[in-house]
CSV table of C-alpha atoms in Angstrom, one decimal:
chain,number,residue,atom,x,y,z
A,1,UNK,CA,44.7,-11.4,16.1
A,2,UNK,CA,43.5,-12.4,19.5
A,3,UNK,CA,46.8,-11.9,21.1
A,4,UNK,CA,46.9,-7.8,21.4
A,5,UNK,CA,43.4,-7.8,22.1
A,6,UNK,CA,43.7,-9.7,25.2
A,7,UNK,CA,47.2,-8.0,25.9
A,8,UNK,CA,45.3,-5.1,26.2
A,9,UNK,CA,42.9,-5.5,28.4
A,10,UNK,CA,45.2,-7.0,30.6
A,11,UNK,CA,47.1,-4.1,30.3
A,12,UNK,CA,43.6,-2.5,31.3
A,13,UNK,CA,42.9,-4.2,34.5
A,14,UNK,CA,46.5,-3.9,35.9
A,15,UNK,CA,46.1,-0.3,35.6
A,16,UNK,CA,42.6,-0.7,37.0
A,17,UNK,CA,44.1,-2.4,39.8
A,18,UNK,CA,46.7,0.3,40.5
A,19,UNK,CA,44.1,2.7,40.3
A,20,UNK,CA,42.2,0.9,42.9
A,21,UNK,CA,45.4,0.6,45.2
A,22,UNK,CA,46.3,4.1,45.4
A,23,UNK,CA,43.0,5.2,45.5
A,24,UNK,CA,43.2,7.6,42.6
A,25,UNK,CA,41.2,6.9,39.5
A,26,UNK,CA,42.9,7.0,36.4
A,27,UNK,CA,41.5,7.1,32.4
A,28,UNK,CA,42.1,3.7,30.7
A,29,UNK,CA,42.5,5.4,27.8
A,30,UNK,CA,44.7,7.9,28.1
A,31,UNK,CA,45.9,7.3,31.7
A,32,UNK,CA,44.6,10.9,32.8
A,33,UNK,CA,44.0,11.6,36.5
A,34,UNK,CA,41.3,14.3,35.3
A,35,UNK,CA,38.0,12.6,36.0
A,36,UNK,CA,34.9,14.2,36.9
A,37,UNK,CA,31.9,13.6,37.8
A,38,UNK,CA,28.5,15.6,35.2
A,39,UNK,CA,26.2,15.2,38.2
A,40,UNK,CA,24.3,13.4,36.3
A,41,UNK,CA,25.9,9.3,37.7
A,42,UNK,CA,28.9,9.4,34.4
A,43,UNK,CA,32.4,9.8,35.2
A,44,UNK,CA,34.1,11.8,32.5
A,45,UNK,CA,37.9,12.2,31.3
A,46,UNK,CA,38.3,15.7,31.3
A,47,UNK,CA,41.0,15.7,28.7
A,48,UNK,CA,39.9,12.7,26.1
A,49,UNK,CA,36.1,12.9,26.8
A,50,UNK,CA,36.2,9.3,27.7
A,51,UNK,CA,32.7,8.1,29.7
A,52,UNK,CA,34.1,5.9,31.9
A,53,UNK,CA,30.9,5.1,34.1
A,54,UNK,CA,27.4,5.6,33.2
A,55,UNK,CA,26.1,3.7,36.3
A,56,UNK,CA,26.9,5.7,39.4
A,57,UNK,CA,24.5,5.8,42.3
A,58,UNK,CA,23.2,9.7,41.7
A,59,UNK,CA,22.6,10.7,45.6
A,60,UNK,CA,20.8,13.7,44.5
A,61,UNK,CA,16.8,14.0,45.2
A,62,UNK,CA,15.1,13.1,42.4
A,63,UNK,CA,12.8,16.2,42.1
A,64,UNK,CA,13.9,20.0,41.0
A,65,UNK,CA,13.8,23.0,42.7
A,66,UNK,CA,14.3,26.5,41.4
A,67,UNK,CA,14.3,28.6,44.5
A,68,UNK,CA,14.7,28.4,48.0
A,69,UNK,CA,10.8,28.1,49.1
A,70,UNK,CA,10.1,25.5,46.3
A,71,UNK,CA,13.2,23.1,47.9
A,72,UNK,CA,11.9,23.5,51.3
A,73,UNK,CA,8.3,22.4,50.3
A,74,UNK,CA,9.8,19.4,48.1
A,75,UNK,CA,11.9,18.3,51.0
A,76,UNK,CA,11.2,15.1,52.6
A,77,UNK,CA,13.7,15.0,55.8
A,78,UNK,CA,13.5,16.4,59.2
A,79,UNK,CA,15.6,19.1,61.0
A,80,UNK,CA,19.2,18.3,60.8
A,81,UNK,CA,21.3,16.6,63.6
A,82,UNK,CA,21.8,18.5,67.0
A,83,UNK,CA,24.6,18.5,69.6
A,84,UNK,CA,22.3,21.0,71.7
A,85,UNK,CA,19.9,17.7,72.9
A,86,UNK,CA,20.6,14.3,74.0
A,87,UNK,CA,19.7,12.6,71.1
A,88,UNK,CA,20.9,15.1,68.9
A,89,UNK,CA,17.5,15.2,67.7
A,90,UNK,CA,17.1,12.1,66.1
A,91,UNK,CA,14.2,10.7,68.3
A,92,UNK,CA,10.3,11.8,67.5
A,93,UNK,CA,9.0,14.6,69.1
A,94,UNK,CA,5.1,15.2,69.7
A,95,UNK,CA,4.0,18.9,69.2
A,96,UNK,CA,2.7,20.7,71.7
A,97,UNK,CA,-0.5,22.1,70.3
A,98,UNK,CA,-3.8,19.8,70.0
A,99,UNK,CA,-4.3,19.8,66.2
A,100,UNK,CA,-4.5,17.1,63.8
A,101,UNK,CA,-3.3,17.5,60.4
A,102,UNK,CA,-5.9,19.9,59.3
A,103,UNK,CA,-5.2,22.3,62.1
A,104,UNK,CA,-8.7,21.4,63.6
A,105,UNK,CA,-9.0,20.9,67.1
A,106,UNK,CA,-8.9,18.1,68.7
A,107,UNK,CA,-11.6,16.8,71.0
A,108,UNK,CA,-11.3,16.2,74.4
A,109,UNK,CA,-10.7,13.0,74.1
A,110,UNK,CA,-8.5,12.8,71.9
A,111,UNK,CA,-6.4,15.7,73.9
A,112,UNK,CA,-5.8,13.7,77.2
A,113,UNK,CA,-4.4,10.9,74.9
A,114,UNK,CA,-1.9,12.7,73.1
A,115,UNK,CA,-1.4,14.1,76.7
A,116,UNK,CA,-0.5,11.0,78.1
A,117,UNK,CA,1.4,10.0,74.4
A,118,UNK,CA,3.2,13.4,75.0
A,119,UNK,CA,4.6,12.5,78.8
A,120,UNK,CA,5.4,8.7,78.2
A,121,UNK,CA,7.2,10.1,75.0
A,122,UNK,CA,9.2,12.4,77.5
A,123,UNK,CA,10.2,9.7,79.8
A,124,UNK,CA,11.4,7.5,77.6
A,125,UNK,CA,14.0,9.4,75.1
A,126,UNK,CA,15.9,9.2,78.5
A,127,UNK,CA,17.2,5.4,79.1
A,128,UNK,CA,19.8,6.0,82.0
A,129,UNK,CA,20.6,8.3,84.7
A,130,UNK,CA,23.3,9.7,82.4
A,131,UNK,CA,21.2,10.9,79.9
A,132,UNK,CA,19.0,12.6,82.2
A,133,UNK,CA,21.9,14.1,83.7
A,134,UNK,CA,23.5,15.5,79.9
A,135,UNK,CA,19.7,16.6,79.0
A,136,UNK,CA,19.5,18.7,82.1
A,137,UNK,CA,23.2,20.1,80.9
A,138,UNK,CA,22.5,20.4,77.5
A,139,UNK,CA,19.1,22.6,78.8
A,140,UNK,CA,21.1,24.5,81.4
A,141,UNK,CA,23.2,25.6,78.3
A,142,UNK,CA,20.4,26.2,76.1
A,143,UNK,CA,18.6,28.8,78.3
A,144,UNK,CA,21.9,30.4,79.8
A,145,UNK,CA,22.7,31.1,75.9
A,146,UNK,CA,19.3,32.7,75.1
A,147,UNK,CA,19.7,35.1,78.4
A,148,UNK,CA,22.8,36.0,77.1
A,149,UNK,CA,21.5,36.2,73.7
A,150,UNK,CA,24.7,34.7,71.5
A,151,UNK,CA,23.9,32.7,68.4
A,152,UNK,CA,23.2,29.5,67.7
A,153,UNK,CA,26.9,28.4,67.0
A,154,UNK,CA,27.9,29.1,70.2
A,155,UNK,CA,25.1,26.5,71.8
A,156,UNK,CA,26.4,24.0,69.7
A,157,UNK,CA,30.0,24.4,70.3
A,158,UNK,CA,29.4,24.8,74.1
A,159,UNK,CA,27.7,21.4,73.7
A,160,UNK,CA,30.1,19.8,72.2
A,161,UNK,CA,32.5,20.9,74.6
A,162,UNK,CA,30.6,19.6,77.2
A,163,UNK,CA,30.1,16.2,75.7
A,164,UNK,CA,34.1,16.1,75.0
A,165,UNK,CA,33.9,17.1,78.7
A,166,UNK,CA,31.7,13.9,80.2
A,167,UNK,CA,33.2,11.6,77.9
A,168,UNK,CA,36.6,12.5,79.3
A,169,UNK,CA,35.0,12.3,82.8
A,170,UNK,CA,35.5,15.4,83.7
A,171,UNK,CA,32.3,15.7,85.6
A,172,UNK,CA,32.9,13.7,88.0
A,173,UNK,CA,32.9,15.3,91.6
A,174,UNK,CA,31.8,19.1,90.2
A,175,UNK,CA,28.2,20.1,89.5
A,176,UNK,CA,26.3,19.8,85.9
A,177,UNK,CA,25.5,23.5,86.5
A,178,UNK,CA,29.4,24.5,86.8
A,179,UNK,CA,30.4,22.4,84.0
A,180,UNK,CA,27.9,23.8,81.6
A,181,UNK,CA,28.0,27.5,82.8
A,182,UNK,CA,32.6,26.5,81.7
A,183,UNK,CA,31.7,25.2,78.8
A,184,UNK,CA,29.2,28.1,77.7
A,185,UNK,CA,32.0,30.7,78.8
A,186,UNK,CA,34.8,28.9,76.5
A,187,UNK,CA,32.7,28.6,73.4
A,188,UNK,CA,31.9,32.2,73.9
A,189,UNK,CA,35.6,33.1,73.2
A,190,UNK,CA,36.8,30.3,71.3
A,191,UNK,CA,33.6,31.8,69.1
A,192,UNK,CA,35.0,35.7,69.5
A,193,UNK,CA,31.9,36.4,70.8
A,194,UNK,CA,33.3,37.2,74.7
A,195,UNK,CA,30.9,37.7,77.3
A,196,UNK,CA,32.5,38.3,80.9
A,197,UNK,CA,32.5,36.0,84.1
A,198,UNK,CA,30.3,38.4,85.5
A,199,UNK,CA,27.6,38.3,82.6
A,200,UNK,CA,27.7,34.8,82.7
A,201,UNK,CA,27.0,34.1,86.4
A,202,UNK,CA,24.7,36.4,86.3
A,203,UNK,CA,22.3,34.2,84.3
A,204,UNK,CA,24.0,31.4,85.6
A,205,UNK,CA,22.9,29.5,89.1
A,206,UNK,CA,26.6,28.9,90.5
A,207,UNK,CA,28.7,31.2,91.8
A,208,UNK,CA,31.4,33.5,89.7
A,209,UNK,CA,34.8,31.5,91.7
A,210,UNK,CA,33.2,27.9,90.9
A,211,UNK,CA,32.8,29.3,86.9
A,212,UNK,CA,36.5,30.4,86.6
A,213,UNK,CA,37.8,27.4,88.5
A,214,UNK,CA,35.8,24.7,86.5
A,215,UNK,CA,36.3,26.6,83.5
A,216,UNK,CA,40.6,26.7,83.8
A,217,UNK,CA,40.3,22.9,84.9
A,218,UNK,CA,38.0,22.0,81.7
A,219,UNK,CA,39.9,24.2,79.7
A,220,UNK,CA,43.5,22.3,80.4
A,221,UNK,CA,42.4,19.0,80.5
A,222,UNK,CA,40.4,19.0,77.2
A,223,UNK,CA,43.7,21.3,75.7
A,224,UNK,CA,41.5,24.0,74.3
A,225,UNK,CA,43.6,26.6,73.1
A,226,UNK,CA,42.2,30.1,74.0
A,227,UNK,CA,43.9,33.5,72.9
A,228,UNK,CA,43.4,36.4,75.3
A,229,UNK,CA,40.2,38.6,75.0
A,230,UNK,CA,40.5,42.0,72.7
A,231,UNK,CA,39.2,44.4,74.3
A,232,UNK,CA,37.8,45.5,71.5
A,233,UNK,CA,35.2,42.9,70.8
A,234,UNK,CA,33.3,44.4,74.3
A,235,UNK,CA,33.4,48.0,72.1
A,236,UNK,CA,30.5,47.6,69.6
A,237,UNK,CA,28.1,46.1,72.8
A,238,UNK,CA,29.1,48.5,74.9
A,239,UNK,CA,28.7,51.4,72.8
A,240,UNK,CA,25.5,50.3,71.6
A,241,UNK,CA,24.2,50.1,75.2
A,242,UNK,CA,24.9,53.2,75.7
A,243,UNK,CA,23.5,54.8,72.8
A,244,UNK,CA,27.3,56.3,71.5
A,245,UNK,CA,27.9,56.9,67.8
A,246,UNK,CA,30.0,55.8,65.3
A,247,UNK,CA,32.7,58.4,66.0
A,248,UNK,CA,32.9,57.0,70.0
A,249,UNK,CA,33.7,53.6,69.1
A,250,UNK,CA,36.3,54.1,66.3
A,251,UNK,CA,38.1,56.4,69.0
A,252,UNK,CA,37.8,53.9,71.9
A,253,UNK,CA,39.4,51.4,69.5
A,254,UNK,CA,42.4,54.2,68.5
A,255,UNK,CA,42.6,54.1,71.8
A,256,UNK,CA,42.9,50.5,72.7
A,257,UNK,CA,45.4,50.1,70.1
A,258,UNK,CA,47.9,52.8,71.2
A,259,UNK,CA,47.9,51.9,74.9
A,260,UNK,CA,48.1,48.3,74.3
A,261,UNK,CA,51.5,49.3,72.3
A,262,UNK,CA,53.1,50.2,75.1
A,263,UNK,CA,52.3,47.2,77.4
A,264,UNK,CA,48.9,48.7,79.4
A,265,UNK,CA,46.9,46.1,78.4
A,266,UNK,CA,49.2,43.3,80.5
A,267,UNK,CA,47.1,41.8,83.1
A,268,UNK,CA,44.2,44.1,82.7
A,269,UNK,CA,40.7,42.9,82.7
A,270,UNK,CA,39.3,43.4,79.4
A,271,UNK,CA,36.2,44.9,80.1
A,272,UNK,CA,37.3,47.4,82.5
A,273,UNK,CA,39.8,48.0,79.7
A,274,UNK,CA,37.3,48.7,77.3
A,275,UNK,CA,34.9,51.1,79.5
A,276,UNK,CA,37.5,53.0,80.2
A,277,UNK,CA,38.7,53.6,76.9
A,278,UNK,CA,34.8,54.4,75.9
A,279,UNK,CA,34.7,56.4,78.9
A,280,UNK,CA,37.4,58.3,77.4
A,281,UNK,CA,36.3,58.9,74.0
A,282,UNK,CA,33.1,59.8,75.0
A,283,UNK,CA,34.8,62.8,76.7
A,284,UNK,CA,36.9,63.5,73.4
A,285,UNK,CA,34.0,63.3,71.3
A,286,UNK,CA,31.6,65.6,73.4
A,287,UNK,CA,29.0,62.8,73.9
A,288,UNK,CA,29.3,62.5,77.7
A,289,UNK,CA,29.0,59.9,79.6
A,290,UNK,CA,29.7,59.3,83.3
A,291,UNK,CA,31.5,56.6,85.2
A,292,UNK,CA,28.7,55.3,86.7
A,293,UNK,CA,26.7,54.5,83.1
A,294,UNK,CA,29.4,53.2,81.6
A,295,UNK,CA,30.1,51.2,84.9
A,296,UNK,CA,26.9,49.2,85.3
A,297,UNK,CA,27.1,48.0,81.2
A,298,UNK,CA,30.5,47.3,81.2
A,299,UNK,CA,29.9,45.5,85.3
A,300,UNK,CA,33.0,46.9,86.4
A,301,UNK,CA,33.6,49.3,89.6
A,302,UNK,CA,34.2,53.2,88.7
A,303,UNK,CA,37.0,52.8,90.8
A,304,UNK,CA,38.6,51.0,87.9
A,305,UNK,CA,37.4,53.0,85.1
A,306,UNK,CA,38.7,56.2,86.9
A,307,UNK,CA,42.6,53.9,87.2
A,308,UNK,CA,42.3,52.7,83.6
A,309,UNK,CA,41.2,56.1,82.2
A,310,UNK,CA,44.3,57.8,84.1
A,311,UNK,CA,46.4,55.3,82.3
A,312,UNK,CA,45.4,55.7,79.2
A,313,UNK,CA,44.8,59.6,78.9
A,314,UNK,CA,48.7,59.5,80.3
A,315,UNK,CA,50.2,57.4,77.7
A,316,UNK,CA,47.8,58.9,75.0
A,317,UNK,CA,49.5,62.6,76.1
A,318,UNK,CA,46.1,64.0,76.5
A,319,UNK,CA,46.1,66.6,79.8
């Protein structure tokens, strides 16, 4: 009677073992590949109800929480990981204001020491030259994004880009500033939020050439694959700038789409594009506007709203 017995549970551990291998976990009762997991540590066989593990490690917390206010005051864990700093965050950070726990003030005493605690803290989360170097990037990139006033997704993917950047060594014989100001400008479109060469070296301390020439080289070494801008992601800013309804902006788009049809849009800035096809509907929609308004939002000459506009009235057949 001992034979099967121990047949079987040879049988068992072979298919164990093949589960193991192939990294699929299989029922060793009825050989289903159905196995969950309650959330409570048991793996379950979905089609013969099998508990196959009572024992898992449940990485859960071990409180409850109903809503969202009641999880944040349970939680015991710090602001998530950062590629917009250094250290992405991970080091301690002294706060700023002189309070202890209990929001009283602190004496004066007390106040020079977490002074000094507060300085020698700031020195050294830098170790090396480098860091100091990528936290005065990471910064640049920081306060050129809140000028421009794009979302946080766009810091952290420019900072990424940037580290991708100095790892590849990309740095090297160009200034932090340039580099950073690239980087910000390609997460901008690689995030469809587009903001033009001009807006960007306008908040930016290097010149408008060195941003488009560190931004093509960073752009094909690193291989970062960037579509042309629509000029219809400027519309919605533009218009809103200048205080244009609804009605402008779906016409400036109706616009934008005929003309590009027929090939306009080849080799055409984007912007300019875009205030002049505002420009335009503006006119057809009896909300006025003139060249020079929409000129100074859109950062573009009239001069090239007046050539764009002729182009598009043309091949819209509007006289």
């Amino acid at each position: 009677m001992e034979r099967p017995t121990r047949q079987r549970d040879t049988d068992q551990e072979e298919r164990e073992q093949e589960s193991e291998s192939t990294g699929q976990q299989t029922c060793p009762e009825c050989e289903s590949e159905s196995i969950t997991s309650d959330g409570g540590g048991e793996l379950v066989c979905e089609d013969c109800g099998l508990v196959i593990e009572d024992e898992n490690i449940d990485r859960g917390p071990e409180w409850r929480a109903f809503n969202h206010s009641e999880r944040q005051s349970k939680s015991r864990v710090g602001a998530p990981t950062t590629q917009t700093m250094h250290d992405k965050g991970l080091t301690t950070q002294i706060d700023w204001k002189d309070k202890d726990a209990y929001g009283r003030s602190l004496s004066s005493e007390k106040r020079s020491q977490m002074h000094r605690l507060r300085k020698w803290q700031e020195r050294i989360r830098t170790k090396d030259a480098g860091e100091r170097n990528l936290q005065f990037a990471l910064s640049e990139i920081d306060r050129m994004a809140s000028a421009l006033g794009v979302p946080r997704s766009v810091r952290e993917v420019a900072s990424v880009i940037y580290r991708r950047a100095l790892n590849e060594d990309l740095i090297r014989g160009r200034s932090i500033e340039g580099v950073a100001t690239a980087c910000l400008y390609a997460a901008c479109r690689q995030e469809g939020i587009p903001r033009s060469l001009e807006e960007v070296s306008d908040v930016s301390r290097v010149e408008q050439k060195e941003i488009g020439r560190t931004y093509r080289y960073v752009a094909q070494e690193l291989e970062l694959k960037m579509e042309p801008v629509d000029p219809k992601q400027y519309v919605p800013r533009f218009a809103s700038e200048l205080d244009l309804s609804e009605e402008v902006q779906s016409k400036a788009n109706e616009i934008i789409d005929t003309t590009a049809e027929q090939g306009l849009l080849s080799g055409k800035s984007p912007t300019g594009y875009a205030a002049a096809a505002i420009y335009a509907a503006s006119l057809l929609c009896n909300e006025k506007k003139t060249q020079r308004e929409v000129a100074d939002v859109a950062q573009v000459t009239e001069v090239t709203i007046r050539n764009r506009y002729q182009e598009q009235i043309e091949a819209m057949g509007i006289h």
